[in-house]
Amino acid sequence: MAATNLTGVVNNYLTEQRTREDTQAVESLAAVFGPLMQTAESPSLNIRLRESADSLDGRLMLLDQDGKVQYDSFNTFCGQRLQLPEVLRVLSLGEMSAYGMHRPGRETVNRMSGEAEADYVAYGVHELLDSRGRSGAIVYVSRIQGMMDSLRSVRIQLITVFILIALAALMLALFLSRVLTTPIVNLSRTMRKMGKGDLSVRVPEKGSGELRQLAENYNIMAAQLENLDKSRNQFVSNASHELKTPLASMKIMLETMIYQPEMPAEMRQEFMGDMNHEIDRLTGIITDLLTLTRMDNRSDALNLEDLDLSAMTAETVRLLTPAAEKRSQRLEVNAPAGLGMRGDRTKLNQVLYNLIDNAMKYTQDGGTIRVSLERDGGNLIWRVRDNGVGIPKEDQEHIFDRFYRVDKARSRETGGTGLGLSIVRQMVTLHGGQISVESEPGRGSCFTVTLPANGKGEGA
Ligand SMILES: Nc1ncnc2c1ncn2[C@@H]1O[C@H](COP(=O)(O)OP(=O)(O)O)[C@@H](O)[C@H]1O
Ligand SMILES: [Mg+2]
């Protein structure tokens, strides 16, 4: 489109310019040869005509009123009638001048302009005037093949350039669309797979810039989802296992009672007591599970209020003292008055309760448990220290995991579910705090809870 427009413009420019030049040339020649026709001798007129024709690199002819050739710079048409449309326009229609470009066939061109292998020729005709008025016409046969040739080559060049540009643009567009769409196609394919449940697929992290970042972030998200999925499955299978154990032992006791109807009354009584105990365990596990999952969903946001942590610590210790005394354990507390923060009363109570409960459970009769509260810069720190059985190094990083127990048998004996510390850690984390443990087997453990005193709980 643009190419043809542009060649059109070039075409018009060149032909118009040539038309103007040729028309001007014939006009000035007419002014010279009009009077000469009347006065000059024919040999000298012939010579001047040939000279002018040579300097124009064309052919000149002088015609009389009837269109008959009187003089011809080629000297071949003399006496003949010239049947050119331009001659007709000037001599018959009375126009002053006429100009036309033609493609009459090679033979004619050769005969008219003397050029071989040329397709184009132009005729410029102008009336001749002498003192009596119009006496005939001058014909200029102009060789325009050269101009047409260069026009053609310009046109070919332009079209070639435009085709090349169009090809380049097309390739660029294809390339760009590949570069841009491939990562997006990959991403959406991966998303569809993940949507169908395959959480292990990842997007290739290729390219650069925003698309790469998108892929990376997507993969991070996918990895987290996969982890979450795995730990959920793990949690469900652990939970089922924990629930099955008490059920299985209750079933054994029940079957024994069914198949031995003559069982002694006191044995039956003992079985019933054991079953009651197992039911308590089941209830405990389920209560803990509910606490954990409720915090997971955050449906249970923190219930923030101003807390007097000093008073809370003393109160919890007071509640647990009778149990400690039963096992002749010493329960000491060191909590200076007036330390407080914003927090959730029930949850922080449970944190301390669980830690002291553990310390008592995993400390032999007659042991000592020390509870302390202190301020350290912007933090409040709880420490629960015991001189009990301690925790082996390799277990220390796992005790906060759900259902993890160092000594399963002992924990079950004491009624533990293995969920206590994971609940504690969740609650501390919800308050923006941290929990850590130091322990040496056989010598005791120390749990440290660090809480930000300005109480910026996540759920607040
Ligand atoms: N003070 C402690 N001394 C020794 N071991 C402890 C102490 N506290 C916790 N543990 C270990 O960590 C495990 C996980 O504790 P927890 O989650 O409270 O479960 P549970 O008390 O129900 O067994 C316990 O089974 C025990 O092995
Ligand atoms: Mg516990």
Tab-separated table of C-alpha atoms and ligand atoms in Angstrom:
chain	number	residue	atom	x	y	z
A	1	MET	CA	0.000	0.000	0.000
A	2	ALA	CA	2.510	2.559	1.212
A	3	ALA	CA	4.957	1.303	-1.407
A	4	THR	CA	2.530	1.819	-4.298
A	5	ASN	CA	1.563	5.227	-2.929
A	6	LEU	CA	5.157	6.251	-2.737
A	7	THR	CA	6.024	5.018	-6.253
A	8	GLY	CA	2.937	6.874	-7.461
A	9	VAL	CA	4.294	10.074	-5.983
A	10	VAL	CA	7.711	9.548	-7.546
A	11	ASN	CA	6.099	8.656	-10.863
A	12	ASN	CA	3.985	11.811	-10.898
A	13	TYR	CA	6.885	13.987	-9.940
A	14	LEU	CA	9.179	12.669	-12.670
A	15	THR	CA	6.612	12.662	-15.507
A	16	GLU	CA	5.319	16.093	-14.646
A	17	GLN	CA	8.797	17.493	-14.621
A	18	ARG	CA	9.605	15.850	-17.949
A	19	THR	CA	6.358	17.096	-19.484
A	20	ARG	CA	7.151	20.622	-18.380
A	21	GLU	CA	10.708	20.499	-19.722
A	22	ASP	CA	9.682	19.019	-23.064
A	23	THR	CA	6.760	21.418	-23.479
A	24	GLN	CA	9.009	24.373	-22.777
A	25	ALA	CA	11.607	23.094	-25.233
A	26	VAL	CA	9.074	22.739	-28.089
A	27	GLU	CA	7.600	26.110	-27.280
A	28	SER	CA	10.896	27.941	-27.602
A	29	LEU	CA	11.776	25.957	-30.737
A	30	ALA	CA	8.412	26.924	-32.245
A	31	ALA	CA	9.242	30.560	-31.607
A	32	VAL	CA	12.484	30.133	-33.530
A	33	PHE	CA	11.331	27.934	-36.388
A	34	GLY	CA	7.957	29.620	-37.094
A	35	PRO	CA	9.535	32.694	-38.706
A	36	LEU	CA	12.423	30.663	-40.175
A	37	MET	CA	9.970	28.470	-42.151
A	38	GLN	CA	8.857	31.578	-43.992
A	39	THR	CA	12.231	33.067	-44.735
A	40	ALA	CA	15.147	30.633	-44.578
A	41	GLU	CA	16.497	28.466	-47.342
A	42	SER	CA	15.613	24.837	-46.869
A	43	PRO	CA	19.223	23.494	-46.604
A	44	SER	CA	20.143	25.885	-43.823
A	45	LEU	CA	16.805	25.250	-42.104
A	46	ASN	CA	17.491	21.537	-42.305
A	47	ILE	CA	20.895	22.000	-40.685
A	48	ARG	CA	19.535	24.136	-37.865
A	49	LEU	CA	16.759	21.630	-37.267
A	50	ARG	CA	19.226	18.774	-37.022
A	51	GLU	CA	21.453	20.753	-34.668
A	52	SER	CA	18.552	21.518	-32.351
A	53	ALA	CA	17.402	17.892	-32.462
A	54	ASP	CA	20.893	16.673	-31.566
A	55	SER	CA	21.230	19.051	-28.653
A	56	LEU	CA	17.872	17.760	-27.312
A	57	ASP	CA	18.817	14.160	-28.080
A	58	GLY	CA	15.498	13.737	-29.859
A	59	ARG	CA	13.858	14.144	-33.254
A	60	LEU	CA	12.314	17.295	-34.659
A	61	MET	CA	9.860	17.613	-37.544
A	62	LEU	CA	8.192	20.628	-39.085
A	63	LEU	CA	4.703	20.064	-40.523
A	64	ASP	CA	2.562	22.181	-42.781
A	65	GLN	CA	-1.081	23.011	-42.079
A	66	ASP	CA	-2.244	19.639	-43.447
A	67	GLY	CA	0.037	17.661	-41.181
A	68	LYS	CA	2.471	16.772	-43.948
A	69	VAL	CA	6.138	16.575	-42.904
A	70	GLN	CA	8.211	19.343	-44.523
A	71	TYR	CA	11.424	18.987	-42.602
A	72	ASP	CA	12.626	16.004	-40.539
A	73	SER	CA	15.875	15.847	-38.558
A	74	PHE	CA	15.982	12.101	-39.372
A	75	ASN	CA	15.188	12.826	-42.998
A	76	THR	CA	12.954	9.790	-43.419
A	77	PHE	CA	9.365	11.067	-43.043
A	78	CYS	CA	9.498	13.994	-45.492
A	79	GLY	CA	6.270	14.280	-47.478
A	80	GLN	CA	4.391	11.840	-45.262
A	81	ARG	CA	1.394	12.649	-43.115
A	82	LEU	CA	1.919	12.256	-39.380
A	83	GLN	CA	-1.123	10.649	-37.734
A	84	LEU	CA	-0.319	11.421	-34.091
A	85	PRO	CA	-3.077	12.365	-31.651
A	86	GLU	CA	-1.041	15.386	-30.495
A	87	VAL	CA	-0.712	16.595	-34.091
A	88	LEU	CA	-4.448	16.205	-34.512
A	89	ARG	CA	-5.125	18.225	-31.362
A	90	VAL	CA	-2.985	21.108	-32.570
A	91	LEU	CA	-3.756	21.169	-36.281
A	92	SER	CA	-7.403	20.031	-36.339
A	93	LEU	CA	-8.675	21.040	-32.889
A	94	GLY	CA	-6.701	24.263	-32.843
A	95	GLU	CA	-4.921	23.778	-29.525
A	96	MET	CA	-1.699	25.725	-29.113
A	97	SER	CA	0.313	22.764	-27.942
A	98	ALA	CA	-0.112	19.128	-26.953
A	99	TYR	CA	2.043	16.607	-25.179
A	100	GLY	CA	1.627	12.877	-24.663
A	101	MET	CA	3.616	9.897	-23.483
A	102	HIS	CA	2.959	6.608	-25.310
A	103	ARG	CA	3.726	2.943	-25.323
A	104	PRO	CA	2.966	2.084	-28.918
A	105	GLY	CA	5.073	-1.044	-29.335
A	106	ARG	CA	8.808	-1.412	-29.954
A	107	GLU	CA	8.662	-1.233	-33.728
A	108	THR	CA	6.850	2.104	-33.754
A	109	VAL	CA	9.110	3.502	-31.072
A	110	ASN	CA	12.127	2.519	-33.122
A	111	ARG	CA	10.670	4.090	-36.231
A	112	MET	CA	9.761	7.321	-34.415
A	113	SER	CA	12.665	7.945	-32.050
A	114	GLY	CA	15.391	5.745	-33.501
A	115	GLU	CA	15.813	3.982	-30.158
A	116	ALA	CA	16.163	0.183	-30.187
A	117	GLU	CA	14.567	-1.963	-27.494
A	118	ALA	CA	12.575	0.966	-26.152
A	119	ASP	CA	8.889	0.773	-25.150
A	120	TYR	CA	8.143	4.403	-24.390
A	121	VAL	CA	8.171	7.574	-26.424
A	122	ALA	CA	6.663	11.034	-26.000
A	123	TYR	CA	5.434	13.574	-28.533
A	124	GLY	CA	5.439	17.288	-27.968
A	125	VAL	CA	3.621	19.346	-30.613
A	126	HIS	CA	3.386	23.155	-30.840
A	127	GLU	CA	1.807	25.382	-33.480
A	128	LEU	CA	4.078	27.379	-35.775
A	129	LEU	CA	3.258	30.994	-36.496
A	130	ASP	CA	4.647	33.291	-39.159
A	131	SER	CA	3.715	36.837	-40.113
A	132	ARG	CA	0.512	35.611	-41.792
A	133	GLY	CA	-0.573	33.522	-38.843
A	134	ARG	CA	-0.563	29.784	-38.208
A	135	SER	CA	1.601	28.010	-40.744
A	136	GLY	CA	1.919	24.503	-39.361
A	137	ALA	CA	3.348	22.662	-36.335
A	138	ILE	CA	6.619	21.492	-34.896
A	139	VAL	CA	6.856	17.934	-33.557
A	140	TYR	CA	9.407	16.901	-30.954
A	141	VAL	CA	9.872	13.175	-30.516
A	142	SER	CA	11.275	12.846	-26.997
A	143	ARG	CA	13.173	9.780	-25.794
A	144	ILE	CA	11.685	8.958	-22.409
A	145	GLN	CA	12.785	5.348	-22.151
A	146	GLY	CA	15.654	6.288	-19.755
A	147	MET	CA	13.280	8.040	-17.408
A	148	MET	CA	10.867	5.110	-17.513
A	149	ASP	CA	13.711	2.718	-16.752
A	150	SER	CA	14.870	4.646	-13.730
A	151	LEU	CA	11.274	4.929	-12.559
A	152	ARG	CA	10.922	1.180	-12.810
A	153	SER	CA	14.072	0.563	-10.818
A	154	VAL	CA	12.981	3.037	-8.159
A	155	ARG	CA	9.677	1.211	-7.959
A	156	ILE	CA	11.371	-2.162	-7.633
A	157	GLN	CA	13.734	-0.871	-4.973
A	158	LEU	CA	10.929	0.683	-2.990
A	159	ILE	CA	8.834	-2.451	-3.130
A	160	THR	CA	11.818	-4.571	-2.088
A	161	VAL	CA	12.549	-2.298	0.852
A	162	PHE	CA	8.929	-2.364	1.917
A	163	ILE	CA	8.716	-6.136	1.678
A	164	LEU	CA	11.869	-6.436	3.772
A	165	ILE	CA	10.518	-4.024	6.371
A	166	ALA	CA	7.223	-5.882	6.471
A	167	LEU	CA	9.028	-9.214	6.910
A	168	ALA	CA	11.208	-7.803	9.664
A	169	ALA	CA	8.183	-6.368	11.435
A	170	LEU	CA	6.362	-9.673	11.128
A	171	MET	CA	9.290	-11.590	12.559
A	172	LEU	CA	9.691	-9.114	15.386
A	173	ALA	CA	6.012	-9.430	16.206
A	174	LEU	CA	6.207	-13.229	16.197
A	175	PHE	CA	9.325	-13.176	18.338
A	176	LEU	CA	7.873	-10.748	20.858
A	177	SER	CA	4.629	-12.629	21.130
A	178	ARG	CA	6.553	-15.844	21.748
A	179	VAL	CA	8.746	-14.224	24.380
A	180	LEU	CA	5.735	-12.706	26.083
A	181	THR	CA	3.212	-15.471	25.795
A	182	THR	CA	5.337	-18.564	26.424
A	183	PRO	CA	5.841	-17.843	30.146
A	184	ILE	CA	2.183	-16.941	30.535
A	185	VAL	CA	1.100	-20.108	28.748
A	186	ASN	CA	3.421	-22.107	31.014
A	187	LEU	CA	2.042	-20.409	34.065
A	188	SER	CA	-1.555	-21.038	33.186
A	189	ARG	CA	-0.820	-24.661	32.291
A	190	THR	CA	0.845	-25.128	35.669
A	191	MET	CA	-2.015	-23.427	37.441
A	192	ARG	CA	-4.497	-25.749	35.757
A	193	LYS	CA	-2.486	-28.792	36.848
A	194	MET	CA	-2.296	-27.480	40.406
A	195	GLY	CA	-5.978	-26.799	40.324
A	196	LYS	CA	-6.520	-30.476	39.504
A	197	GLY	CA	-4.616	-31.388	42.659
A	198	ASP	CA	-1.032	-31.980	41.516
A	199	LEU	CA	0.843	-29.674	43.886
A	200	SER	CA	4.297	-30.808	42.762
A	201	VAL	CA	4.328	-28.950	39.407
A	202	ARG	CA	6.449	-25.815	39.040
A	203	VAL	CA	6.774	-23.094	36.399
A	204	PRO	CA	10.128	-22.877	34.567
A	205	GLU	CA	11.863	-19.725	35.847
A	206	LYS	CA	13.111	-18.433	32.502
A	207	GLY	CA	13.476	-15.032	30.925
A	208	SER	CA	13.947	-11.848	32.871
A	209	GLY	CA	12.080	-9.005	34.493
A	210	GLU	CA	8.538	-9.126	35.772
A	211	LEU	CA	7.605	-12.409	34.097
A	212	ARG	CA	10.479	-14.184	35.765
A	213	GLN	CA	9.550	-12.675	39.091
A	214	LEU	CA	5.987	-13.793	38.596
A	215	ALA	CA	7.185	-17.347	37.939
A	216	GLU	CA	9.455	-17.290	40.989
A	217	ASN	CA	6.757	-15.981	43.287
A	218	TYR	CA	4.312	-18.478	41.897
A	219	ASN	CA	6.747	-21.307	42.631
A	220	ILE	CA	7.305	-20.085	46.179
A	221	MET	CA	3.557	-20.087	46.677
A	222	ALA	CA	3.275	-23.551	45.129
A	223	ALA	CA	6.004	-24.901	47.416
A	224	GLN	CA	4.245	-23.501	50.467
A	225	LEU	CA	0.954	-25.000	49.366
A	226	GLU	CA	2.648	-28.337	48.857
A	227	ASN	CA	4.226	-28.188	52.310
A	228	LEU	CA	0.955	-27.227	53.864
A	229	ASP	CA	-0.737	-30.092	52.103
A	230	LYS	CA	1.899	-32.547	53.290
A	231	SER	CA	1.746	-31.399	56.896
A	232	ARG	CA	-2.056	-31.533	56.800
A	233	ASN	CA	-1.921	-35.135	55.621
A	234	GLN	CA	0.671	-35.940	58.252
A	235	PHE	CA	-1.476	-34.279	60.875
A	236	VAL	CA	-4.590	-36.175	59.867
A	237	SER	CA	-2.812	-39.518	59.891
A	238	ASN	CA	-1.205	-38.750	63.261
A	239	ALA	CA	-4.516	-37.653	64.687
A	240	SER	CA	-6.275	-40.781	63.451
A	241	HIS	CA	-3.564	-42.917	64.961
A	242	GLU	CA	-3.816	-41.135	68.313
A	243	LEU	CA	-7.580	-41.563	68.349
A	244	LYS	CA	-7.398	-45.210	67.372
A	245	THR	CA	-5.165	-46.243	70.255
A	246	PRO	CA	-7.630	-45.531	73.094
A	247	LEU	CA	-10.472	-46.947	71.008
A	248	ALA	CA	-8.551	-50.172	70.435
A	249	SER	CA	-7.793	-50.691	74.122
A	250	MET	CA	-11.409	-49.961	75.043
A	251	LYS	CA	-12.562	-52.519	72.480
A	252	ILE	CA	-10.307	-55.192	73.971
A	253	MET	CA	-11.647	-54.529	77.465
A	254	LEU	CA	-15.247	-54.509	76.250
A	255	GLU	CA	-14.830	-57.814	74.351
A	256	THR	CA	-13.229	-59.399	77.377
A	257	MET	CA	-16.242	-58.380	79.460
A	258	ILE	CA	-18.668	-59.658	76.785
A	259	TYR	CA	-17.025	-63.093	76.392
A	260	GLN	CA	-16.411	-63.584	80.109
A	261	PRO	CA	-19.756	-62.873	81.693
A	262	GLU	CA	-18.647	-64.573	84.905
A	263	MET	CA	-15.820	-62.120	85.395
A	264	PRO	CA	-15.249	-61.179	89.047
A	265	ALA	CA	-17.010	-58.002	89.991
A	266	GLU	CA	-13.878	-56.144	91.063
A	267	MET	CA	-12.096	-56.933	87.775
A	268	ARG	CA	-15.091	-55.668	85.883
A	269	GLN	CA	-14.970	-52.542	87.995
A	270	GLU	CA	-11.311	-52.055	87.144
A	271	PHE	CA	-12.000	-52.411	83.410
A	272	MET	CA	-14.751	-49.863	83.615
A	273	GLY	CA	-12.401	-47.476	85.394
A	274	ASP	CA	-9.798	-47.975	82.667
A	275	MET	CA	-12.370	-47.381	79.973
A	276	ASN	CA	-13.447	-44.217	81.704
A	277	HIS	CA	-9.819	-43.144	81.678
A	278	GLU	CA	-9.500	-43.833	77.931
A	279	ILE	CA	-12.596	-41.762	77.284
A	280	ASP	CA	-10.992	-38.906	79.180
A	281	ARG	CA	-7.922	-39.267	76.947
A	282	LEU	CA	-10.049	-39.188	73.803
A	283	THR	CA	-11.812	-36.086	75.063
A	284	GLY	CA	-8.464	-34.489	75.847
A	285	ILE	CA	-7.058	-35.194	72.385
A	286	ILE	CA	-10.168	-33.891	70.683
A	287	THR	CA	-10.189	-30.735	72.796
A	288	ASP	CA	-6.534	-30.088	71.909
A	289	LEU	CA	-7.183	-30.785	68.213
A	290	LEU	CA	-10.043	-28.328	68.212
A	291	THR	CA	-7.898	-25.697	69.922
A	292	LEU	CA	-5.163	-26.162	67.314
A	293	THR	CA	-7.354	-26.125	64.233
A	294	ARG	CA	-9.349	-23.186	65.466
A	295	MET	CA	-6.133	-21.189	65.790
A	296	ASP	CA	-5.078	-22.430	62.358
A	297	ASN	CA	-8.084	-20.901	60.747
A	298	ARG	CA	-7.619	-17.668	62.693
A	299	SER	CA	-11.384	-17.682	63.068
A	300	ASP	CA	-10.481	-17.271	66.704
A	301	ALA	CA	-8.649	-13.941	66.686
A	302	LEU	CA	-6.877	-12.753	69.790
A	303	ASN	CA	-9.098	-11.334	72.449
A	304	LEU	CA	-6.828	-8.497	73.506
A	305	GLU	CA	-7.000	-6.784	76.899
A	306	ASP	CA	-4.575	-5.197	79.369
A	307	LEU	CA	-3.113	-8.038	81.389
A	308	ASP	CA	-1.272	-8.036	84.692
A	309	LEU	CA	1.164	-10.821	83.865
A	310	SER	CA	2.649	-10.744	87.375
A	311	ALA	CA	-0.741	-11.509	88.918
A	312	MET	CA	-1.544	-14.122	86.268
A	313	THR	CA	1.728	-15.938	86.944
A	314	ALA	CA	1.136	-16.029	90.699
A	315	GLU	CA	-2.441	-17.240	90.176
A	316	THR	CA	-1.469	-20.113	87.841
A	317	VAL	CA	1.247	-21.234	90.221
A	318	ARG	CA	-1.232	-21.117	93.105
A	319	LEU	CA	-3.681	-23.294	91.138
A	320	LEU	CA	-1.042	-25.927	90.447
A	321	THR	CA	0.545	-25.963	93.895
A	322	PRO	CA	-1.752	-28.659	95.381
A	323	ALA	CA	-0.874	-31.039	92.535
A	324	ALA	CA	2.827	-30.341	93.059
A	325	GLU	CA	2.509	-30.907	96.791
A	326	LYS	CA	0.905	-34.288	96.150
A	327	ARG	CA	4.179	-35.337	94.554
A	328	SER	CA	6.238	-33.396	97.082
A	329	GLN	CA	7.562	-31.151	94.294
A	330	ARG	CA	8.618	-27.620	95.131
A	331	LEU	CA	6.929	-25.007	92.962
A	332	GLU	CA	8.683	-21.642	93.297
A	333	VAL	CA	7.642	-18.393	91.685
A	334	ASN	CA	9.564	-15.168	91.150
A	335	ALA	CA	7.366	-12.532	89.502
A	336	PRO	CA	7.923	-8.878	90.462
A	337	ALA	CA	4.626	-7.016	90.648
A	338	GLY	CA	3.444	-4.648	87.956
A	339	LEU	CA	4.626	-6.377	84.772
A	340	GLY	CA	1.838	-6.258	82.202
A	341	MET	CA	1.069	-6.227	78.497
A	342	ARG	CA	-1.780	-6.404	76.034
A	343	GLY	CA	-2.720	-9.975	75.268
A	344	ASP	CA	-5.303	-12.725	75.274
A	345	ARG	CA	-5.881	-13.816	78.874
A	346	THR	CA	-7.127	-17.370	78.199
A	347	LYS	CA	-4.370	-18.154	75.719
A	348	LEU	CA	-1.493	-16.812	77.787
A	349	ASN	CA	-2.891	-18.617	80.836
A	350	GLN	CA	-2.861	-21.824	78.856
A	351	VAL	CA	0.743	-21.207	77.753
A	352	LEU	CA	1.981	-20.967	81.322
A	353	TYR	CA	-0.283	-23.739	82.546
A	354	ASN	CA	0.977	-26.164	79.863
A	355	LEU	CA	4.626	-25.355	80.559
A	356	ILE	CA	4.310	-25.837	84.329
A	357	ASP	CA	2.202	-28.959	83.783
A	358	ASN	CA	4.940	-30.420	81.563
A	359	ALA	CA	7.659	-29.462	84.037
A	360	MET	CA	5.799	-31.278	86.799
A	361	LYS	CA	5.028	-34.307	84.635
A	362	TYR	CA	8.575	-34.772	83.458
A	363	THR	CA	10.173	-34.207	86.851
A	364	GLN	CA	10.506	-36.912	89.467
A	365	ASP	CA	8.724	-36.713	92.803
A	366	GLY	CA	10.486	-34.301	95.119
A	367	GLY	CA	11.877	-32.205	92.228
A	368	THR	CA	11.861	-28.455	91.955
A	369	ILE	CA	10.117	-26.246	89.413
A	370	ARG	CA	10.974	-22.544	89.219
A	371	VAL	CA	8.742	-20.100	87.420
A	372	SER	CA	9.959	-16.554	86.771
A	373	LEU	CA	8.749	-13.428	85.026
A	374	GLU	CA	11.005	-10.501	84.126
A	375	ARG	CA	11.248	-7.539	81.829
A	376	ASP	CA	14.022	-7.345	79.252
A	377	GLY	CA	13.889	-4.131	77.253
A	378	GLY	CA	10.666	-4.200	75.277
A	379	ASN	CA	9.993	-7.844	76.111
A	380	LEU	CA	8.482	-9.797	78.947
A	381	ILE	CA	10.130	-13.131	79.592
A	382	TRP	CA	8.665	-16.212	81.232
A	383	ARG	CA	11.005	-18.968	82.294
A	384	VAL	CA	9.858	-22.393	83.485
A	385	ARG	CA	12.809	-24.367	84.798
A	386	ASP	CA	12.806	-27.883	86.235
A	387	ASN	CA	15.382	-30.408	87.398
A	388	GLY	CA	13.577	-33.358	85.802
A	389	VAL	CA	14.383	-35.913	83.108
A	390	GLY	CA	15.454	-33.379	80.476
A	391	ILE	CA	15.197	-33.717	76.705
A	392	PRO	CA	17.843	-35.300	74.442
A	393	LYS	CA	19.465	-32.834	72.031
A	394	GLU	CA	18.100	-34.543	68.903
A	395	ASP	CA	14.532	-34.298	70.215
A	396	GLN	CA	14.668	-30.661	71.234
A	397	GLU	CA	13.844	-29.261	67.802
A	398	HIS	CA	10.853	-31.602	67.433
A	399	ILE	CA	9.035	-31.295	70.756
A	400	PHE	CA	6.976	-28.366	69.409
A	401	ASP	CA	5.675	-30.530	66.536
A	402	ARG	CA	2.204	-31.941	66.772
A	403	PHE	CA	2.018	-35.337	68.515
A	404	TYR	CA	5.757	-35.421	69.085
A	405	ARG	CA	6.716	-37.069	72.357
A	406	VAL	CA	10.154	-38.099	73.485
A	407	ASP	CA	8.905	-41.068	75.432
A	408	LYS	CA	5.521	-42.160	74.138
A	409	ALA	CA	4.801	-44.636	76.903
A	410	ARG	CA	5.597	-42.219	79.704
A	411	SER	CA	3.643	-39.398	78.100
A	412	ARG	CA	0.590	-41.586	77.673
A	413	GLU	CA	0.858	-42.793	81.216
A	414	THR	CA	0.711	-39.202	82.407
A	415	GLY	CA	-2.202	-38.397	80.115
A	416	GLY	CA	-0.271	-36.335	77.529
A	417	THR	CA	-1.436	-35.979	73.940
A	418	GLY	CA	1.776	-34.594	72.446
A	419	LEU	CA	-0.160	-31.517	71.369
A	420	GLY	CA	0.497	-29.305	74.385
A	421	LEU	CA	3.728	-27.669	73.187
A	422	SER	CA	2.484	-27.113	69.628
A	423	ILE	CA	-0.523	-25.327	71.082
A	424	VAL	CA	1.804	-23.280	73.283
A	425	ARG	CA	3.989	-22.315	70.342
A	426	GLN	CA	0.980	-21.291	68.228
A	427	MET	CA	-0.355	-19.065	70.971
A	428	VAL	CA	3.018	-17.451	71.602
A	429	THR	CA	3.483	-16.851	67.856
A	430	LEU	CA	0.021	-15.308	67.629
A	431	HIS	CA	1.163	-12.810	70.242
A	432	GLY	CA	4.253	-11.994	68.173
A	433	GLY	CA	6.544	-13.822	70.604
A	434	GLN	CA	8.957	-16.749	70.582
A	435	ILE	CA	9.569	-19.889	72.586
A	436	SER	CA	12.804	-21.820	73.025
A	437	VAL	CA	14.135	-24.661	75.137
A	438	GLU	CA	17.434	-25.513	76.790
A	439	SER	CA	17.787	-28.916	78.300
A	440	GLU	CA	20.192	-31.555	79.397
A	441	PRO	CA	18.993	-35.140	79.853
A	442	GLY	CA	18.977	-36.158	83.484
A	443	ARG	CA	19.490	-32.607	84.769
A	444	GLY	CA	16.408	-30.727	83.720
A	445	SER	CA	14.943	-28.311	81.186
A	446	CYS	CA	14.290	-24.609	80.884
A	447	PHE	CA	11.560	-23.217	78.596
A	448	THR	CA	11.806	-19.515	77.737
A	449	VAL	CA	8.884	-17.526	76.342
A	450	THR	CA	9.618	-14.035	75.004
A	451	LEU	CA	6.609	-11.757	74.492
A	452	PRO	CA	6.688	-8.210	73.107
A	453	ALA	CA	5.441	-6.020	75.965
A	454	ASN	CA	3.544	-3.682	73.656
A	455	GLY	CA	1.485	-6.746	72.772
A	456	LYS	CA	1.344	-6.534	68.998
A	457	GLY	CA	-0.546	-9.743	68.503
A	458	GLU	CA	-1.003	-10.729	64.844
A	459	GLY	CA	-4.691	-11.197	65.217
A	460	ALA	CA	-5.243	-7.765	66.776
B	1	LIG	N1	9.752	-29.999	81.031
B	1	LIG	C1	9.991	-31.067	80.256
B	1	LIG	N2	10.973	-31.931	80.552
B	1	LIG	C2	11.230	-32.994	79.777
B	1	LIG	N3	10.561	-33.262	78.632
B	1	LIG	C3	9.592	-32.433	78.258
B	1	LIG	C4	9.243	-31.295	79.037
B	1	LIG	N4	8.253	-30.651	78.407
B	1	LIG	C5	7.973	-31.371	77.298
B	1	LIG	N5	8.781	-32.444	77.196
B	1	LIG	C6	8.799	-33.426	76.099
B	1	LIG	O1	8.155	-32.882	75.013
B	1	LIG	C7	7.087	-33.684	74.568
B	1	LIG	C8	5.980	-32.846	74.020
B	1	LIG	O2	5.326	-32.120	75.044
B	1	LIG	P1	3.799	-31.784	74.922
B	1	LIG	O3	3.591	-31.265	73.556
B	1	LIG	O4	3.403	-30.933	76.050
B	1	LIG	O5	3.152	-33.204	74.947
B	1	LIG	P2	2.679	-34.072	76.197
B	1	LIG	O6	2.950	-33.290	77.424
B	1	LIG	O7	1.230	-34.279	75.958
B	1	LIG	O8	3.439	-35.330	76.084
B	1	LIG	C9	6.724	-34.459	75.789
B	1	LIG	O9	6.131	-35.697	75.435
B	1	LIG	C10	8.056	-34.671	76.470
B	1	LIG	O10	8.709	-35.762	75.880
B	2	MG	MG	2.120	-31.314	77.773
